Amino acid sequence: MARTQTDSPLLFDIPVRPDFTLERAVIRDGLAPVAGLDEAGRGPLAGPVVAAAVILDPERIPDGLDDSKRMPPETREMLYSAIFNTAVAVSVASVSASSIDRSDILRASLEAMRRALRGLCVQPAFALADGRDIPPGLPCAARAVVKGDQRSQSIAAASIVAKVTRDRMMMRSATVNPHYGFETHVGYATERHRSAIVEHGPITRLHRMTFAPFRL
């Protein structure tokens, strides 16, 4: 039986840092501009999933773009500003915890990416989406790229914008709900967060009630 081909690269094929190789190949085929898509917040117990779409200017790519999870918060914040100052277009969208509960986290993540792409002020000709799935309903052709935030600078830029935006949203939630420690864990299942849930209960429309431990 023939094996199904996958876009997942071998370990030694993943660059040390993402570059613009995938984008250049698409541009050479006459499909420009190219947008990168990524999301943040698939795993937390609380808060929305946030996605970003970024069209980089090939002549003004900020130095240091990488998977947002591989850098400290201060570096993410610096690159967040650099992306907004240099990119051709940036768009951000989110899907709430309640909407996640009504569908599932994968569908919600893809929907957030679809909304982000459609929100760009410049129409992309092609999109590179992080992960194994192409979001349905995109206005252009697209390719799913496994570990895309470590391979494509456009996807890495989107991962940074999505992560910083979501972290800021959860930090703002901490000012309204100070007992849960959102300013430190931004909704992930830390010991402090779980203890606060036991003591104070879940927050309606902020906690994901279909996630453990709530659905148990």
mmCIF file of C-alpha atoms in Angstrom:
data_model
loop_
_atom_site.group_PDB
_atom_site.id
_atom_site.type_symbol
_atom_site.label_atom_id
_atom_site.label_comp_id
_atom_site.label_asym_id
_atom_site.label_seq_id
_atom_site.Cartn_x
_atom_site.Cartn_y
_atom_site.Cartn_z
ATOM 1 C CA MET A 1 0.000 0.000 0.000
ATOM 2 C CA ALA A 2 1.356 3.406 -0.969
ATOM 3 C CA ARG A 3 1.953 5.754 1.943
ATOM 4 C CA THR A 4 0.056 9.014 2.033
ATOM 5 C CA GLN A 5 2.329 11.947 1.337
ATOM 6 C CA THR A 6 2.585 14.502 4.109
ATOM 7 C CA ASP A 7 3.817 18.048 4.336
ATOM 8 C CA SER A 8 5.470 17.238 7.672
ATOM 9 C CA PRO A 9 9.240 17.683 7.188
ATOM 10 C CA LEU A 10 11.974 15.517 8.626
ATOM 11 C CA LEU A 11 13.690 16.994 11.642
ATOM 12 C CA PHE A 12 16.798 18.019 9.712
ATOM 13 C CA ASP A 13 14.637 19.795 7.093
ATOM 14 C CA ILE A 14 13.279 22.312 9.600
ATOM 15 C CA PRO A 15 15.376 25.496 9.437
ATOM 16 C CA VAL A 16 16.919 26.901 12.601
ATOM 17 C CA ARG A 17 14.608 29.869 12.101
ATOM 18 C CA PRO A 18 11.802 30.435 9.625
ATOM 19 C CA ASP A 19 12.657 32.055 6.309
ATOM 20 C CA PHE A 20 10.868 33.357 3.219
ATOM 21 C CA THR A 21 11.477 30.296 1.025
ATOM 22 C CA LEU A 22 7.867 29.102 0.866
ATOM 23 C CA GLU A 23 6.633 32.595 0.118
ATOM 24 C CA ARG A 24 9.165 33.158 -2.659
ATOM 25 C CA ALA A 25 8.130 29.912 -4.343
ATOM 26 C CA VAL A 26 4.489 31.002 -4.356
ATOM 27 C CA ILE A 27 5.372 34.479 -5.592
ATOM 28 C CA ARG A 28 7.430 32.980 -8.446
ATOM 29 C CA ASP A 29 4.247 31.175 -9.516
ATOM 30 C CA GLY A 30 2.553 34.551 -9.873
ATOM 31 C CA LEU A 31 0.566 34.406 -6.627
ATOM 32 C CA ALA A 32 1.228 37.574 -4.667
ATOM 33 C CA PRO A 33 0.733 38.845 -2.072
ATOM 34 C CA VAL A 34 1.087 35.885 0.284
ATOM 35 C CA ALA A 35 -0.483 35.859 3.746
ATOM 36 C CA GLY A 36 0.599 33.825 6.754
ATOM 37 C CA LEU A 37 -2.051 32.423 9.114
ATOM 38 C CA ASP A 38 -1.687 31.143 12.658
ATOM 39 C CA GLU A 39 -3.627 30.961 15.910
ATOM 40 C CA ALA A 40 -2.968 31.112 19.649
ATOM 41 C CA GLY A 41 -4.928 29.582 22.484
ATOM 42 C CA ARG A 42 -6.014 26.093 21.487
ATOM 43 C CA GLY A 43 -5.039 24.528 24.816
ATOM 44 C CA PRO A 44 -6.175 26.855 27.647
ATOM 45 C CA LEU A 45 -9.160 26.262 29.916
ATOM 46 C CA ALA A 46 -10.300 29.857 29.539
ATOM 47 C CA GLY A 47 -10.524 32.632 26.981
ATOM 48 C CA PRO A 48 -10.899 32.814 23.218
ATOM 49 C CA VAL A 49 -8.822 31.307 20.475
ATOM 50 C CA VAL A 50 -7.189 34.160 18.536
ATOM 51 C CA ALA A 51 -5.889 34.067 14.972
ATOM 52 C CA ALA A 52 -3.871 36.495 12.897
ATOM 53 C CA ALA A 53 -3.219 36.967 9.201
ATOM 54 C CA VAL A 54 -0.095 38.840 8.108
ATOM 55 C CA ILE A 55 1.145 39.923 4.681
ATOM 56 C CA LEU A 56 4.816 40.784 5.045
ATOM 57 C CA ASP A 57 6.629 43.274 2.855
ATOM 58 C CA PRO A 58 9.444 41.173 1.311
ATOM 59 C CA GLU A 59 11.730 44.206 1.469
ATOM 60 C CA ARG A 60 11.019 45.010 5.136
ATOM 61 C CA ILE A 61 10.878 41.732 7.038
ATOM 62 C CA PRO A 62 11.659 42.283 10.747
ATOM 63 C CA ASP A 63 14.712 40.503 12.108
ATOM 64 C CA GLY A 64 14.164 37.672 14.561
ATOM 65 C CA LEU A 65 10.789 36.321 13.421
ATOM 66 C CA ASP A 66 10.209 32.867 14.893
ATOM 67 C CA ASP A 67 7.624 30.614 16.467
ATOM 68 C CA SER A 68 6.095 32.788 19.205
ATOM 69 C CA LYS A 69 6.428 29.935 21.707
ATOM 70 C CA ARG A 70 10.219 29.943 21.290
ATOM 71 C CA MET A 71 10.791 33.506 22.531
ATOM 72 C CA PRO A 72 10.342 35.448 25.781
ATOM 73 C CA PRO A 73 7.432 37.894 26.168
ATOM 74 C CA GLU A 74 9.669 40.950 25.803
ATOM 75 C CA THR A 75 10.901 39.765 22.401
ATOM 76 C CA ARG A 76 7.351 38.974 21.269
ATOM 77 C CA GLU A 77 6.215 42.468 22.228
ATOM 78 C CA MET A 78 9.105 44.064 20.335
ATOM 79 C CA LEU A 79 8.431 42.008 17.209
ATOM 80 C CA TYR A 80 4.693 42.632 17.493
ATOM 81 C CA SER A 81 5.351 46.358 17.104
ATOM 82 C CA ALA A 82 7.862 45.765 14.311
ATOM 83 C CA ILE A 83 5.342 43.664 12.369
ATOM 84 C CA PHE A 84 2.673 46.356 12.567
ATOM 85 C CA ASN A 85 5.209 48.991 11.527
ATOM 86 C CA THR A 86 6.458 47.135 8.450
ATOM 87 C CA ALA A 87 3.827 44.669 7.207
ATOM 88 C CA VAL A 88 1.659 45.312 4.164
ATOM 89 C CA ALA A 89 -1.425 44.227 6.124
ATOM 90 C CA VAL A 90 -2.328 42.654 9.467
ATOM 91 C CA SER A 91 -5.673 41.300 10.658
ATOM 92 C CA VAL A 92 -6.735 39.659 13.919
ATOM 93 C CA ALA A 93 -9.894 37.696 14.774
ATOM 94 C CA SER A 94 -11.102 35.619 17.699
ATOM 95 C CA VAL A 95 -13.675 32.975 18.545
ATOM 96 C CA SER A 96 -15.075 33.064 22.075
ATOM 97 C CA ALA A 97 -15.090 30.320 24.680
ATOM 98 C CA SER A 98 -18.856 29.950 24.245
ATOM 99 C CA SER A 99 -18.452 29.423 20.518
ATOM 100 C CA ILE A 100 -15.682 26.890 21.150
ATOM 101 C CA ASP A 101 -18.088 24.983 23.399
ATOM 102 C CA ARG A 102 -20.754 24.996 20.690
ATOM 103 C CA SER A 103 -18.414 23.405 18.135
ATOM 104 C CA ASP A 104 -14.921 22.237 19.063
ATOM 105 C CA ILE A 105 -11.486 23.781 19.353
ATOM 106 C CA LEU A 106 -10.261 22.682 15.917
ATOM 107 C CA ARG A 107 -13.275 24.130 14.111
ATOM 108 C CA ALA A 108 -13.060 27.283 16.210
ATOM 109 C CA SER A 109 -9.356 27.713 15.411
ATOM 110 C CA LEU A 110 -9.953 27.316 11.681
ATOM 111 C CA GLU A 111 -12.881 29.728 11.837
ATOM 112 C CA ALA A 112 -10.724 32.324 13.602
ATOM 113 C CA MET A 113 -8.096 31.978 10.853
ATOM 114 C CA ARG A 114 -10.765 32.330 8.162
ATOM 115 C CA ARG A 115 -12.074 35.519 9.778
ATOM 116 C CA ALA A 116 -8.565 36.921 10.141
ATOM 117 C CA LEU A 117 -7.747 36.332 6.476
ATOM 118 C CA ARG A 118 -11.017 37.858 5.324
ATOM 119 C CA GLY A 119 -10.328 40.886 7.513
ATOM 120 C CA LEU A 120 -7.140 41.893 5.690
ATOM 121 C CA CYS A 121 -7.331 45.289 4.005
ATOM 122 C CA VAL A 122 -5.253 43.872 1.108
ATOM 123 C CA GLN A 123 -6.611 40.856 -0.756
ATOM 124 C CA PRO A 124 -4.063 37.994 -0.660
ATOM 125 C CA ALA A 125 -3.553 35.749 -3.670
ATOM 126 C CA PHE A 126 -2.367 32.849 -1.538
ATOM 127 C CA ALA A 127 -2.291 31.860 2.139
ATOM 128 C CA LEU A 128 0.084 29.682 4.158
ATOM 129 C CA ALA A 129 -1.741 28.256 7.183
ATOM 130 C CA ASP A 130 0.003 26.707 10.156
ATOM 131 C CA GLY A 131 -0.950 23.095 10.867
ATOM 132 C CA ARG A 132 -2.421 20.205 8.934
ATOM 133 C CA ASP A 133 -5.739 21.775 7.913
ATOM 134 C CA ILE A 134 -6.710 24.535 5.490
ATOM 135 C CA PRO A 135 -9.465 26.678 6.989
ATOM 136 C CA PRO A 136 -12.680 26.309 4.958
ATOM 137 C CA GLY A 137 -14.141 29.304 3.189
ATOM 138 C CA LEU A 138 -10.932 31.180 2.420
ATOM 139 C CA PRO A 139 -11.094 33.811 -0.351
ATOM 140 C CA CYS A 140 -7.917 32.507 -2.000
ATOM 141 C CA ALA A 141 -5.893 29.362 -2.593
ATOM 142 C CA ALA A 142 -3.990 28.071 0.437
ATOM 143 C CA ARG A 143 -1.561 25.474 1.735
ATOM 144 C CA ALA A 144 -1.356 23.927 5.183
ATOM 145 C CA VAL A 145 2.197 23.852 6.544
ATOM 146 C CA VAL A 146 3.084 21.561 9.434
ATOM 147 C CA LYS A 147 5.259 23.444 11.937
ATOM 148 C CA GLY A 148 4.687 26.454 9.735
ATOM 149 C CA ASP A 149 5.666 28.951 12.432
ATOM 150 C CA GLN A 150 9.151 27.383 12.353
ATOM 151 C CA ARG A 151 9.381 27.345 8.553
ATOM 152 C CA SER A 152 7.629 30.446 7.193
ATOM 153 C CA GLN A 153 8.325 34.003 8.283
ATOM 154 C CA SER A 154 4.775 35.022 7.346
ATOM 155 C CA ILE A 155 3.289 32.327 9.587
ATOM 156 C CA ALA A 156 5.776 33.176 12.348
ATOM 157 C CA ALA A 157 4.669 36.811 12.173
ATOM 158 C CA ALA A 158 1.039 35.718 12.443
ATOM 159 C CA SER A 159 1.871 33.514 15.435
ATOM 160 C CA ILE A 160 3.458 36.476 17.231
ATOM 161 C CA VAL A 161 0.528 38.802 16.536
ATOM 162 C CA ALA A 162 -2.004 36.184 17.633
ATOM 163 C CA LYS A 163 -0.094 35.277 20.810
ATOM 164 C CA VAL A 164 0.517 38.865 21.945
ATOM 165 C CA THR A 165 -3.074 39.855 21.209
ATOM 166 C CA ARG A 166 -4.499 36.933 23.150
ATOM 167 C CA ASP A 167 -2.142 37.442 26.098
ATOM 168 C CA ARG A 168 -3.231 41.076 26.309
ATOM 169 C CA MET A 169 -6.890 40.044 26.235
ATOM 170 C CA MET A 170 -6.372 37.622 29.112
ATOM 171 C CA MET A 171 -4.366 40.153 31.112
ATOM 172 C CA ARG A 172 -7.269 42.559 30.739
ATOM 173 C CA SER A 173 -9.575 39.798 32.002
ATOM 174 C CA ALA A 174 -7.420 39.630 35.133
ATOM 175 C CA THR A 175 -8.441 43.171 36.072
ATOM 176 C CA VAL A 176 -12.096 42.095 36.078
ATOM 177 C CA ASN A 177 -11.549 38.625 37.558
ATOM 178 C CA PRO A 178 -8.551 39.060 39.883
ATOM 179 C CA HIS A 179 -8.858 35.745 41.750
ATOM 180 C CA TYR A 180 -7.788 33.503 38.864
ATOM 181 C CA GLY A 181 -4.294 34.763 37.991
ATOM 182 C CA PHE A 182 -4.947 35.262 34.292
ATOM 183 C CA GLU A 183 -2.131 37.815 34.196
ATOM 184 C CA THR A 184 0.376 35.001 34.765
ATOM 185 C CA HIS A 185 -1.042 31.898 33.038
ATOM 186 C CA VAL A 186 -3.383 33.555 30.458
ATOM 187 C CA GLY A 187 -5.941 30.796 30.892
ATOM 188 C CA TYR A 188 -3.760 27.671 30.842
ATOM 189 C CA ALA A 189 -4.307 24.861 33.349
ATOM 190 C CA THR A 190 -1.715 25.798 35.953
ATOM 191 C CA GLU A 191 -2.033 24.717 39.575
ATOM 192 C CA ARG A 192 -3.051 28.243 40.568
ATOM 193 C CA HIS A 193 -5.731 28.353 37.894
ATOM 194 C CA ARG A 194 -7.172 24.963 38.843
ATOM 195 C CA SER A 195 -7.191 25.891 42.528
ATOM 196 C CA ALA A 196 -9.038 29.135 41.753
ATOM 197 C CA ILE A 197 -11.638 27.209 39.762
ATOM 198 C CA VAL A 198 -12.217 24.886 42.721
ATOM 199 C CA GLU A 199 -12.523 27.829 45.122
ATOM 200 C CA HIS A 200 -14.463 30.319 42.998
ATOM 201 C CA GLY A 201 -16.025 28.197 40.253
ATOM 202 C CA PRO A 202 -15.789 28.755 36.496
ATOM 203 C CA ILE A 203 -16.560 32.110 34.884
ATOM 204 C CA THR A 204 -19.531 32.057 32.546
ATOM 205 C CA ARG A 205 -18.581 32.733 28.911
ATOM 206 C CA LEU A 206 -14.868 32.853 29.754
ATOM 207 C CA HIS A 207 -14.126 29.276 30.804
ATOM 208 C CA ARG A 208 -14.483 26.524 28.196
ATOM 209 C CA MET A 209 -17.107 24.296 29.703
ATOM 210 C CA THR A 210 -16.468 21.422 27.291
ATOM 211 C CA PHE A 211 -12.845 21.150 28.455
ATOM 212 C CA ALA A 212 -11.715 19.027 31.391
ATOM 213 C CA PRO A 213 -12.215 19.438 34.320
ATOM 214 C CA PHE A 214 -15.590 21.101 33.637
ATOM 215 C CA ARG A 215 -17.053 18.452 31.332
ATOM 216 C CA LEU A 216 -16.293 15.749 33.908
#
